[in-house]
Short mmCIF file of C-alpha atoms and ligand atoms in Angstrom, two decimals:
data_model
loop_
_atom_site.label_atom_id
_atom_site.label_comp_id
_atom_site.label_asym_id
_atom_site.label_seq_id
_atom_site.Cartn_x
_atom_site.Cartn_y
_atom_site.Cartn_z
CA UNK A 232 6.92 21.10 19.18
CA UNK A 233 5.70 19.85 15.77
CA UNK A 234 2.76 21.59 14.48
CA UNK A 235 0.10 18.65 14.49
CA UNK A 236 -3.29 18.57 12.73
CA UNK A 237 -5.45 16.03 14.51
CA UNK A 238 -7.83 13.85 12.55
CA UNK A 239 -10.58 12.37 14.79
CA UNK A 240 -11.61 9.03 13.62
CA UNK A 241 -15.25 8.14 13.73
CA UNK A 242 -14.77 4.84 11.95
CA UNK A 243 -14.49 6.22 8.39
CA UNK A 244 -13.07 3.74 5.74
CA UNK A 245 -11.37 7.07 4.48
CA UNK A 246 -9.58 8.03 7.67
CA UNK A 247 -6.36 7.10 6.57
CA UNK A 248 -6.83 8.63 2.99
CA UNK A 249 -7.33 11.97 4.97
CA UNK A 250 -4.02 11.59 6.81
CA UNK A 251 -2.45 11.03 3.33
CA UNK A 252 -3.71 13.93 1.80
CA UNK A 253 -2.46 15.89 4.51
CA UNK A 254 0.86 14.35 4.14
CA UNK A 255 0.71 15.31 0.45
CA UNK A 256 0.49 19.10 1.61
CA UNK A 257 3.39 18.58 3.58
CA UNK A 258 1.85 18.83 7.05
CA UNK A 259 2.15 16.56 9.83
CA UNK A 260 -1.02 14.76 11.03
CA UNK A 261 -1.95 12.34 13.60
CA UNK A 262 -4.99 10.20 13.81
CA UNK A 263 -6.92 10.28 17.12
CA UNK A 264 -9.59 8.15 18.74
CA UNK A 265 -12.85 10.21 18.65
CA UNK A 266 -13.01 10.35 22.57
CA UNK A 267 -9.50 12.20 22.71
CA UNK A 268 -9.96 14.97 25.38
CA UNK A 269 -9.66 18.50 24.21
CA UNK A 270 -6.60 18.80 26.96
CA UNK A 271 -4.82 16.06 25.26
CA UNK A 272 -5.07 17.75 21.65
CA UNK A 273 -4.04 20.87 23.25
CA UNK A 274 -1.05 19.32 24.92
CA UNK A 275 0.10 17.73 21.85
CA UNK A 276 0.01 21.12 19.92
CA UNK A 277 -2.68 20.51 17.75
CA UNK A 278 -3.46 23.63 15.23
CA UNK A 279 -6.57 22.16 13.50
CA UNK A 280 -8.78 19.43 13.93
CA UNK A 281 -10.56 17.07 11.02
CA UNK A 282 -13.67 15.09 11.96
CA UNK A 283 -13.69 12.19 9.66
CA UNK A 284 -16.71 10.83 8.24
CA UNK A 285 -18.18 7.54 9.66
CA UNK A 286 -20.58 4.91 9.09
CA UNK A 287 -22.97 5.61 11.88
CA UNK A 288 -25.91 8.11 12.09
CA UNK A 289 -25.79 10.78 14.68
CA UNK A 290 -29.18 9.88 15.87
CA UNK A 291 -27.83 6.22 16.44
CA UNK A 292 -27.80 5.09 20.04
CA UNK A 293 -24.19 3.80 19.57
CA UNK A 294 -23.22 7.05 17.73
CA UNK A 295 -19.68 8.16 18.39
CA UNK A 296 -19.99 11.52 19.99
CA UNK A 297 -16.76 13.55 20.71
CA UNK A 298 -16.17 15.90 23.74
CA UNK A 299 -17.77 19.33 22.92
CA UNK A 300 -14.83 21.10 24.43
CA UNK A 301 -13.09 20.36 20.98
CA UNK A 302 -15.03 23.22 19.65
CA UNK A 303 -14.06 25.42 22.18
CA UNK A 304 -10.00 25.06 22.09
CA UNK A 305 -10.08 28.21 19.66
CA UNK A 306 -8.58 25.93 17.08
CA UNK A 307 -10.20 25.39 13.63
CA UNK A 308 -12.31 22.45 12.97
CA UNK A 309 -13.27 20.88 9.63
CA UNK A 310 -16.09 18.27 9.70
CA UNK A 311 -16.18 16.09 6.92
CA UNK A 312 -19.58 14.29 6.14
CA UNK A 313 -20.43 12.63 9.50
CA UNK A 314 -18.15 15.43 10.98
CA UNK A 315 -20.67 18.11 9.39
CA UNK A 316 -23.73 16.27 10.98
CA UNK A 317 -22.00 16.65 14.34
CA UNK A 318 -22.15 20.35 13.88
CA UNK A 319 -25.74 20.16 13.38
CA UNK A 320 -26.43 17.77 16.19
CA UNK A 321 -24.28 19.47 18.77
CA UNK A 322 -23.94 23.09 18.10
CA UNK A 323 -27.59 23.99 18.31
CA UNK A 324 -28.91 23.39 14.60
CA UNK A 325 -30.45 20.27 13.35
CA UNK A 326 -29.42 17.26 11.34
CA UNK A 327 -31.88 14.77 9.94
CA UNK A 328 -32.44 11.73 7.87
CA UNK A 329 -32.10 12.96 4.24
CA UNK A 330 -35.00 11.89 1.82
CA UNK A 331 -32.44 11.74 -0.93
CA UNK A 332 -29.64 9.83 0.08
CA UNK A 333 -26.63 11.08 -1.96
CA UNK A 334 -24.17 8.58 -3.01
CA UNK A 335 -21.49 8.92 -5.50
CA UNK A 336 -20.82 12.03 -7.83
CA UNK A 337 -22.79 15.14 -7.28
CA UNK A 338 -22.14 19.03 -8.03
CA UNK A 339 -21.38 21.34 -5.35
CA UNK A 340 -22.15 24.98 -6.25
CA UNK A 341 -19.99 27.40 -4.22
CA UNK A 342 -21.89 30.27 -3.03
CA UNK A 343 -19.09 32.14 -1.07
CA UNK A 344 -15.72 30.74 -1.45
CA UNK A 345 -14.05 32.27 1.78
CA UNK A 346 -11.05 30.57 2.88
CA UNK A 347 -11.96 27.16 2.55
CA UNK A 348 -12.92 27.22 -1.17
CA UNK A 349 -10.45 29.96 -1.96
CA UNK A 350 -9.19 29.73 -5.78
CA UNK A 351 -11.71 27.11 -6.75
CA UNK A 352 -14.22 27.19 -9.72
CA UNK A 353 -17.81 27.96 -8.87
CA UNK A 354 -18.92 24.38 -9.49
CA UNK A 355 -16.89 21.27 -8.52
CA UNK A 356 -17.69 17.67 -9.02
CA UNK A 357 -17.50 16.25 -5.54
CA UNK A 358 -18.00 12.30 -4.09
CA UNK A 359 -20.76 11.88 -1.46
CA UNK A 360 -21.66 9.00 0.74
CA UNK A 361 -24.11 10.02 3.30
CA UNK A 362 -27.77 9.43 4.36
CA UNK A 363 -28.13 12.30 6.81
CA UNK A 364 -27.85 15.97 6.14
CA UNK A 365 -28.02 19.23 8.02
CA UNK A 366 -31.54 20.84 7.78
CA UNK A 367 -31.11 23.66 10.19
CA UNK A 368 -27.86 25.77 10.85
CA UNK A 369 -26.42 26.07 14.06
CA UNK A 370 -26.19 29.75 15.26
CA UNK A 371 -23.09 31.61 13.86
CA UNK A 372 -23.11 29.38 10.56
CA UNK A 373 -23.77 30.11 7.24
CA UNK A 374 -23.98 28.09 4.04
CA UNK A 375 -21.10 28.57 1.69
CA UNK A 376 -22.07 25.63 -0.77
CA UNK A 377 -25.06 23.81 -2.01
CA UNK A 378 -25.90 20.81 -4.00
CA UNK A 379 -29.19 19.73 -5.70
CA UNK A 380 -30.55 18.22 -2.45
CA UNK A 381 -28.83 19.98 0.38
CA UNK A 382 -28.91 23.84 0.92
CA UNK A 383 -26.28 23.35 3.83
CA UNK A 384 -23.60 20.85 1.83
CA UNK A 385 -20.74 23.26 3.11
CA UNK A 386 -21.05 25.48 5.91
CA UNK A 387 -19.01 27.81 7.92
CA UNK A 388 -18.77 29.92 11.11
CA UNK A 389 -15.94 32.29 10.42
CA UNK A 390 -15.67 33.66 13.87
CA UNK A 391 -15.00 30.24 15.51
CA UNK A 392 -13.38 28.91 12.47
CA UNK A 393 -15.82 26.06 12.12
CA UNK A 394 -16.24 24.52 8.71
CA UNK A 395 -18.40 21.66 7.62
CA UNK A 396 -18.62 19.70 4.12
CA UNK A 397 -21.25 16.86 3.39
CA UNK A 398 -18.85 15.44 0.48
CA UNK A 399 -15.30 13.85 0.85
CA UNK A 400 -12.54 16.08 -0.32
CA UNK A 401 -9.99 13.21 0.49
CA UNK A 402 -11.20 10.77 -2.25
CA UNK A 403 -9.66 10.83 -5.72
CA UNK A 404 -13.26 11.52 -7.34
CA UNK A 405 -13.69 14.97 -5.69
CA UNK A 406 -12.31 17.29 -8.23
CA UNK A 407 -10.11 19.91 -6.18
CA UNK A 408 -10.29 17.87 -3.10
CA UNK A 409 -6.53 18.40 -2.15
CA UNK A 410 -7.09 22.01 -2.80
CA UNK A 411 -9.96 22.18 -0.25
CA UNK A 412 -7.93 20.25 2.44
CA UNK A 413 -4.85 22.73 1.64
CA UNK A 414 -6.84 25.61 2.14
CA UNK A 415 -8.03 24.23 5.40
CA UNK A 416 -4.58 23.40 6.62
CA UNK A 417 -2.84 26.46 5.37
CA UNK A 418 -5.40 29.06 4.82
CA UNK A 419 -7.52 28.32 7.75
CA UNK A 420 -5.11 26.67 10.46
CA UNK A 421 -1.91 28.46 9.46
CA UNK A 422 -0.10 25.15 9.25
CA UNK A 423 3.59 25.25 7.85
CA UNK A 424 4.22 23.09 4.90
CA UNK A 425 7.38 21.69 6.01
CA UNK A 426 6.49 17.97 6.83
CA UNK A 427 8.95 16.03 4.41
CA UNK A 428 9.76 12.27 3.98
CA UNK A 429 12.91 12.97 5.82
CA UNK A 430 10.82 14.18 8.89
CA UNK A 431 8.75 10.93 8.53
CA UNK A 432 12.09 9.10 8.82
CA UNK A 433 13.21 10.88 11.87
CA UNK A 434 9.76 10.44 13.50
CA UNK A 435 9.56 6.87 12.59
CA UNK A 436 13.18 6.17 13.78
CA UNK A 437 12.46 7.72 17.19
CA UNK A 438 9.10 5.72 17.46
CA UNK A 439 11.01 2.40 16.45
CA UNK A 440 13.61 3.06 19.20
CA UNK A 441 10.92 4.23 22.20
CA UNK A 442 8.96 1.12 21.06
CA UNK A 443 11.85 -1.56 20.76
CA UNK A 444 14.10 -0.39 23.73
CA UNK A 445 16.69 -2.95 24.10
CA UNK A 446 14.89 -5.77 22.60
CA UNK A 447 15.69 -7.73 19.48
CA UNK A 448 13.98 -7.63 16.13
CA UNK A 449 13.62 -10.07 13.45
CA UNK A 450 12.56 -9.49 9.79
CA UNK A 451 11.79 -11.69 7.08
CA UNK A 452 13.45 -10.17 4.14
CA UNK A 453 12.15 -10.98 0.62
CA UNK A 454 13.88 -8.34 -1.33
CA UNK A 455 10.58 -6.82 -2.44
CA UNK A 456 10.03 -3.19 -1.83
CA UNK A 457 8.04 -3.30 1.43
CA UNK A 458 10.18 -5.52 3.38
CA UNK A 459 13.51 -3.81 2.00
CA UNK A 460 12.27 -0.09 3.20
CA UNK A 461 11.15 -1.76 6.60
CA UNK A 462 14.62 -3.31 6.98
CA UNK A 463 16.42 -0.11 6.07
CA UNK A 464 14.22 2.16 8.23
CA UNK A 465 14.40 -0.26 11.31
CA UNK A 466 18.32 -0.89 10.78
CA UNK A 467 18.67 2.70 10.78
CA UNK A 468 16.84 3.10 14.19
CA UNK A 469 18.27 0.23 16.01
CA UNK A 470 21.15 -0.96 13.93
CA UNK A 471 22.64 -4.40 15.22
CA UNK A 472 19.36 -5.07 16.96
CA UNK A 473 17.84 -6.05 14.06
CA UNK A 474 18.53 -9.37 12.29
CA UNK A 475 17.20 -10.22 8.84
CA UNK A 476 16.24 -13.68 7.51
CA UNK A 477 16.12 -14.09 3.78
CA UNK A 478 15.03 -17.60 2.73
CA UNK A 479 16.44 -18.94 -0.37
CA UNK A 480 13.56 -21.06 -1.45
CA UNK A 481 15.17 -22.23 -4.80
CA UNK A 482 12.32 -20.40 -6.58
CA UNK A 483 14.09 -17.00 -7.16
CA UNK A 484 15.16 -15.21 -10.00
CA UNK A 485 18.75 -15.02 -11.32
CA UNK A 486 21.11 -13.47 -9.27
CA UNK A 487 18.60 -12.39 -6.65
CA UNK A 488 20.01 -13.73 -3.57
CA UNK A 489 23.38 -12.55 -4.53
CA UNK A 490 21.77 -9.14 -4.97
CA UNK A 491 20.20 -9.19 -1.52
CA UNK A 492 23.45 -10.13 0.00
CA UNK A 493 25.50 -7.41 -1.51
CA UNK A 494 22.95 -4.76 -0.75
CA UNK A 495 21.93 -5.51 2.69
CA UNK A 496 24.83 -7.55 4.09
CA UNK A 497 27.81 -5.68 2.60
CA UNK A 498 26.18 -2.26 1.84
CA UNK A 499 24.01 -1.70 4.70
CA UNK A 500 25.92 -3.95 7.09
CA UNK A 501 22.57 -5.24 8.16
CA UNK A 502 22.84 -8.62 10.11
CA UNK A 503 21.54 -10.76 7.62
CA UNK A 504 21.01 -14.53 7.69
CA UNK A 505 20.73 -16.44 4.39
CA UNK A 506 18.71 -19.65 4.78
CA UNK A 507 19.58 -22.16 2.09
CA UNK A 508 16.28 -24.18 1.81
CA UNK A 509 16.18 -24.58 -1.94
CA UNK A 510 16.66 -28.42 -1.82
CA UNK A 511 13.89 -28.75 1.01
CA UNK A 512 11.43 -26.76 -1.12
CA UNK A 513 12.13 -28.72 -4.22
CA UNK A 514 11.77 -32.21 -2.59
CA UNK A 515 8.31 -31.00 -1.08
CA UNK A 516 7.22 -29.91 -4.50
CA UNK A 517 8.12 -33.03 -6.15
CA UNK A 518 5.12 -34.84 -7.87
CA UNK A 519 2.90 -31.82 -7.21
CA UNK A 520 1.36 -29.83 -10.48
CA UNK A 521 -1.81 -28.49 -8.79
CA UNK A 522 -1.21 -24.61 -8.56
CA UNK A 523 -3.21 -24.04 -5.13
CA UNK A 524 -1.23 -27.32 -3.46
CA UNK A 525 2.02 -25.69 -4.87
CA UNK A 526 1.14 -22.49 -3.08
CA UNK A 527 0.35 -24.21 0.01
CA UNK A 528 3.41 -26.38 0.03
CA UNK A 529 5.53 -23.05 -0.52
CA UNK A 530 3.81 -21.16 2.07
CA UNK A 531 3.86 -23.66 4.83
CA UNK A 532 7.60 -24.77 4.20
CA UNK A 533 8.47 -21.08 4.33
CA UNK A 534 6.91 -20.78 7.91
CA UNK A 535 8.68 -23.99 8.96
CA UNK A 536 12.00 -22.73 7.52
CA UNK A 537 11.57 -19.17 8.82
CA UNK A 538 10.66 -20.39 12.48
CA UNK A 539 13.64 -22.74 12.63
CA UNK A 540 15.91 -19.97 11.74
CA UNK A 541 14.45 -17.86 14.39
CA UNK A 542 15.44 -20.63 16.89
CA UNK A 543 19.02 -20.71 15.78
CA UNK A 544 19.18 -16.83 16.14
CA UNK A 545 18.04 -16.61 19.81
CA UNK A 546 15.59 -14.65 21.49
CA UNK A 547 13.74 -11.76 19.81
CA UNK A 548 10.72 -9.93 20.98
CA UNK A 549 9.70 -8.34 17.73
CA UNK A 550 8.64 -9.63 14.29
CA UNK A 551 9.22 -6.72 12.03
CA UNK A 552 6.96 -6.75 8.65
CA UNK A 553 6.62 -4.57 5.96
CA UNK A 554 2.88 -4.09 5.85
CA UNK A 555 1.31 -1.01 4.12
CA UNK A 556 -1.84 0.54 4.67
CA UNK A 557 -3.65 -0.95 1.77
CA UNK A 558 -2.95 -4.14 3.63
CA UNK A 559 -4.58 -3.34 6.57
CA UNK A 560 -8.51 -2.56 7.01
CA UNK A 561 -8.39 -0.55 10.26
CA UNK A 562 -10.92 1.75 12.04
CA UNK A 563 -12.27 2.61 15.10
CA UNK A 564 -14.92 0.02 16.43
CA UNK A 565 -18.20 1.59 15.89
CA UNK A 566 -21.27 -0.63 16.66
CA UNK A 567 -20.48 -4.04 14.72
CA UNK A 568 -17.74 -2.75 12.81
CA UNK A 569 -14.58 -4.85 13.92
CA UNK A 570 -11.78 -2.73 15.21
CA UNK A 571 -9.21 -4.14 13.12
CA UNK A 572 -9.41 -6.50 10.46
CA UNK A 573 -6.05 -7.70 8.94
CA UNK A 574 -5.71 -9.34 5.70
CA UNK A 575 -4.25 -12.65 6.81
CA UNK A 576 -1.72 -13.03 4.13
CA UNK A 577 0.47 -10.58 5.62
CA UNK A 578 0.90 -12.26 8.92
CA UNK A 579 3.67 -14.89 8.32
CA UNK A 580 1.35 -17.91 8.79
CA UNK A 581 0.30 -17.24 12.50
CA UNK A 582 4.01 -16.77 13.43
CA UNK A 583 3.61 -14.07 16.00
CA UNK A 584 0.84 -15.66 17.99
CA UNK A 585 2.84 -18.81 18.00
CA UNK A 586 6.13 -17.46 19.09
CA UNK A 587 4.59 -14.85 21.33
CA UNK A 588 6.27 -12.15 19.10
CA UNK A 589 5.10 -8.71 19.10
CA UNK A 590 4.63 -7.18 15.60
CA UNK A 591 6.44 -4.11 14.60
CA UNK A 592 5.09 -2.50 11.56
CA UNK A 593 6.49 0.88 10.66
CA UNK A 594 4.98 1.38 7.40
CA UNK A 595 1.51 0.69 8.19
CA UNK A 596 0.18 4.03 7.74
CA UNK A 597 1.89 4.55 4.41
CA UNK A 598 0.51 3.93 0.64
CA UNK A 599 3.00 2.45 -1.81
CA UNK A 600 4.29 5.62 -3.45
CA UNK A 601 4.99 7.04 0.17
CA UNK A 602 6.93 3.66 0.88
CA UNK A 603 9.16 4.23 -2.38
CA UNK A 604 9.79 7.91 -1.30
CA UNK A 605 10.89 6.62 2.05
CA UNK A 606 13.02 3.99 0.54
CA UNK A 607 14.89 6.30 -1.86
CA UNK A 608 15.35 8.81 1.07
CA UNK A 609 17.14 5.81 2.88
CA UNK A 610 19.45 5.31 0.26
CA UNK A 611 18.02 2.18 -1.35
CA UNK A 612 18.54 2.16 -5.29
CA UNK A 613 16.03 2.41 -8.09
CA UNK A 614 16.29 -1.44 -8.79
CA UNK A 615 14.93 -2.22 -5.22
CA UNK A 616 12.65 0.84 -4.81
CA UNK A 617 10.82 0.67 -8.15
CA UNK A 618 11.25 -3.21 -8.59
CA UNK A 619 8.14 -4.92 -10.23
CA UNK A 620 5.91 -7.02 -7.77
CA UNK A 621 7.19 -10.52 -7.68
CA UNK A 622 4.71 -13.36 -6.20
CA UNK A 623 5.56 -14.77 -2.88
CA UNK A 624 5.72 -18.36 -4.41
CA UNK A 625 8.21 -17.11 -6.88
CA UNK A 626 8.90 -19.09 -9.71
CA UNK A 627 7.09 -21.84 -8.29
CA UNK A 628 3.87 -20.42 -9.98
CA UNK A 629 5.78 -19.33 -13.20
CA UNK A 630 6.82 -23.12 -14.01
CA UNK A 631 3.68 -24.63 -14.79
CA UNK A 632 2.79 -27.93 -13.58
CA UNK A 633 5.33 -29.88 -11.50
CA UNK A 634 8.47 -27.94 -10.68
CA UNK A 635 12.16 -29.22 -11.23
CA UNK A 636 15.56 -27.90 -10.99
CA UNK A 637 16.10 -28.26 -14.58
CA UNK A 638 13.01 -26.23 -15.41
CA UNK A 639 13.72 -23.79 -13.05
CA UNK A 640 17.13 -23.10 -14.49
CA UNK A 641 15.75 -22.58 -17.94
CA UNK A 642 12.81 -20.30 -16.67
CA UNK A 643 15.83 -18.22 -14.79
CA UNK A 644 17.90 -17.85 -17.88
CA UNK A 645 15.09 -16.94 -20.18
CA UNK A 646 13.70 -14.38 -17.67
CA UNK A 647 17.04 -12.79 -17.21
CA UNK A 648 17.24 -12.09 -20.94
CA UNK A 649 13.56 -10.66 -20.86
CA UNK A 650 14.53 -8.37 -17.93
CA UNK A 651 17.88 -7.22 -19.45
CA UNK A 652 16.37 -6.28 -22.78
CA UNK A 653 13.28 -4.40 -20.85
CA UNK A 654 15.74 -2.62 -18.56
CA UNK A 655 18.01 -1.53 -21.58
CA UNK A 656 15.00 0.13 -23.50
CA UNK A 657 13.59 1.49 -20.31
CA UNK A 658 10.42 -0.25 -20.46
CA UNK A 659 10.93 -2.25 -17.29
CA UNK A 660 10.09 0.83 -15.30
CA UNK A 661 6.85 1.70 -17.16
CA UNK A 662 4.95 -1.43 -17.18
CA UNK A 663 3.43 -3.19 -14.13
CA UNK A 664 5.10 -6.74 -14.65
CA UNK A 665 7.22 -8.42 -17.20
CA UNK A 666 8.33 -11.79 -16.73
CA UNK A 667 8.70 -15.26 -18.50
CA UNK A 668 6.35 -18.55 -17.83
CA UNK A 669 7.86 -21.98 -18.47
CA UNK A 670 5.20 -24.03 -20.45
CA UNK A 671 5.28 -27.61 -19.81
CA UNK A 672 5.03 -28.70 -23.53
CA UNK A 673 7.67 -29.59 -25.85
CA UNK A 674 7.75 -28.48 -29.62
CA UNK A 675 9.78 -29.27 -32.47
CA UNK A 676 12.37 -26.75 -33.76
CA UNK A 677 15.40 -26.95 -35.93
CA UNK A 678 18.88 -25.92 -34.85
CA UNK A 679 21.45 -26.13 -37.87
CA UNK A 680 20.59 -29.37 -39.51
CA UNK A 681 19.02 -30.90 -36.47
CA UNK A 682 15.65 -31.32 -35.04
CA UNK A 683 15.33 -29.64 -31.58
CA UNK A 684 12.67 -31.15 -29.33
CA UNK A 685 12.66 -28.74 -26.57
CA UNK A 686 10.55 -26.67 -24.25
CA UNK A 687 8.38 -23.30 -24.82
CA UNK A 688 8.89 -20.05 -22.94
CA UNK A 689 5.83 -17.25 -22.84
CA UNK A 690 6.65 -13.81 -22.45
CA UNK A 691 4.21 -11.95 -20.22
CA UNK A 692 4.35 -8.33 -20.12
CA UNK A 693 1.35 -6.32 -18.51
CA UNK A 694 0.29 -2.74 -17.82
CA UNK A 695 -1.80 -2.05 -14.78
CA UNK A 696 -2.40 0.32 -12.06
CA UNK A 697 -3.38 -1.96 -9.11
CA UNK A 698 -3.19 -5.48 -10.62
CA UNK A 699 -7.10 -5.71 -10.33
CA UNK A 700 -7.34 -5.60 -14.19
CA UNK A 701 -4.47 -5.64 -16.56
CA UNK A 702 -3.81 -5.32 -20.31
CA UNK A 703 -0.94 -6.82 -22.22
CA UNK A 704 1.70 -4.08 -23.34
CA UNK A 705 1.99 -3.27 -26.81
CA UNK A 706 5.78 -3.91 -27.43
CA UNK A 707 7.51 -2.97 -30.51
CA UNK A 708 8.14 -5.92 -32.68
CA UNK A 709 11.76 -5.16 -32.83
CA UNK A 710 12.00 -5.64 -29.26
CA UNK A 711 10.04 -8.51 -29.16
CA UNK A 712 12.07 -10.02 -32.12
CA UNK A 713 15.15 -9.60 -29.94
CA UNK A 714 13.99 -11.06 -26.81
CA UNK A 715 12.65 -14.02 -28.65
CA UNK A 716 15.85 -14.74 -30.81
CA UNK A 717 18.12 -14.28 -27.69
CA UNK A 718 16.08 -16.62 -25.56
CA UNK A 719 16.11 -19.30 -28.31
CA UNK A 720 19.75 -18.80 -29.15
CA UNK A 721 21.23 -18.48 -25.50
CA UNK A 722 18.90 -20.75 -23.46
CA UNK A 723 19.35 -24.29 -23.90
CA UNK A 724 16.53 -26.41 -23.73
CA UNK A 725 14.07 -23.87 -25.46
CA UNK A 726 12.75 -24.12 -28.90
CA UNK A 727 10.00 -21.47 -28.96
CA UNK A 728 8.91 -18.27 -27.58
CA UNK A 729 5.15 -17.35 -27.53
CA UNK A 730 3.65 -14.16 -26.43
CA UNK A 731 0.73 -13.92 -23.96
CA UNK A 732 -2.03 -11.24 -25.34
CA UNK A 733 -4.56 -12.03 -22.87
CA UNK A 734 -6.01 -9.32 -20.55
CA UNK A 735 -7.05 -9.57 -17.07
CA UNK A 736 -10.04 -10.18 -16.83
CA UNK A 737 -10.78 -12.88 -18.34
CA UNK A 738 -6.93 -14.13 -17.67
CA UNK A 739 -5.18 -13.37 -14.59
CA UNK A 740 -1.62 -11.80 -14.67
CA UNK A 741 0.14 -14.90 -13.49
CA UNK A 742 -0.34 -18.18 -15.20
CA UNK A 743 -0.92 -20.14 -12.21
P1 LIG B 308 -3.01 -12.57 -10.67
O1 LIG B 308 -2.36 -13.52 -11.10
O2 LIG B 308 -3.90 -12.77 -9.53
O3 LIG B 308 -1.90 -11.42 -9.87
O4 LIG B 308 -3.50 -11.62 -11.65
C1 LIG B 308 -2.06 -10.30 -9.30
C2 LIG B 308 -0.74 -9.84 -8.50
O5 LIG B 308 -0.74 -10.41 -7.43
C3 LIG B 308 0.80 -11.14 -7.59
N1 LIG B 308 0.46 -12.49 -7.26
C4 LIG B 308 0.73 -12.99 -5.88
N2 LIG B 308 1.66 -12.52 -5.00
N3 LIG B 308 1.45 -14.27 -3.77
C5 LIG B 308 1.86 -13.10 -4.13
O6 LIG B 308 2.50 -12.56 -2.80
C6 LIG B 308 0.88 -15.12 -4.55
O7 LIG B 308 0.55 -16.11 -4.38
C7 LIG B 308 0.54 -14.34 -5.93
N4 LIG B 308 -0.27 -14.66 -6.88
C8 LIG B 308 -0.24 -13.54 -7.86
C9 LIG B 308 0.94 -11.21 -9.16
O8 LIG B 308 2.47 -11.14 -9.56
C10 LIG B 308 0.40 -9.74 -9.60
O9 LIG B 308 1.14 -8.75 -9.39
#
């Protein structure tokens, strides 16, 4: 049986982050509802339990309280934030509302390193987010760390292997946070560090098979990282029971459709249906220049085309999506906290409800870098796994104003040159996005002895961590010169290339 670390979820916004940190330590973990019985945990081979934080106060009427039997399993328990209050509240100590609510940065002074803080400096910067604190230790416990406002910021009962910490070791802003978690997993629970990406894949494959049975699954393949990895994973699990639909909306980059057919159809032998809807999209976009209207038309047309293509494929029970954890805000319902809020953009326009399709989302617990690792392990090429983000409405929002076949063709050719040059110098993999934008203005140029009155192409290359903020990349002048002269020389209909040197904010990454 797989050694499992149980994360009991008390509704924390960080529960999935805890699970992710455990995976980083190469240990297998599973998130459980806080009401899970000790018998169930035992049956699952749980070797350690982590109590997550949570929005509630242990004193609240609706406070989530676990079965006290979990402390008697003989399995180590680590209570984080709300978890440490539970120790105070349930095991004979005392938790109380704190006079000093601690939010954000604080300094933890380690009094006794013991096993939890082994190898750490005496003082570490930690991230807090709590209004309650332990004011009297439960019998058997002693303080092992303090903060300015809290003499019991970290506590332990060595005999029973119970540990409580007020800060959040799982968040990025806590120094040595992963080490604290690793110390608990390995030093205290004796967990084996043998959970790898390959194990994740094997596990996911088994889950998909059990869930799907003999049913058919449909997946809208965009060629982006998430849907590509989902397709490869599901295909590994159920082979021909999976059908992928790729909609050519006419707003794709040069060679994109061909690359998808080559990789998924010919290489992976996935049942791939390519729907050529370029003409329909262009017809619908005719005369429309408002960016939001264009987005809406592209979105609605996609749903219409996708839905129609499903009818021709025949009956399916599942719609698969490459939803990742950051696309989902999900936690246990505590008080008024809704059980699951899913950002709507990831559900294909209400399709599952209308068509009575069940959702299959095998990546929904993973973060982007983990998905990339899974993709590589499944044999997807670097070009797919590390591809830059590309907006759903595609070149539709990169041809400014009204879209036409001619403008798209010019943009595609210019963009292909930019990508080629970015790849050739290796910078493609280092920046967040690099792309061309078609500006709907004509400028005068001179070719040979002739006047050339033609379009303008803007080059946009940005660096970013999460697309929330971005800065324009400082590219070498020689590279810019090559890109510019190649575009003006090789792409008919372009007289001028300009460079976008705006950061976000105040600009956005895309121009529309
Ligand atoms: P902005 O332009 O808002 O872009 O700074 C931030 C990131 O989001 C991408 N983007 C989109 N992605 N549909 C998408 O799927 C869209 O309508 C869309 N608009 C922008 C953009 O490429 C950048 O990575």
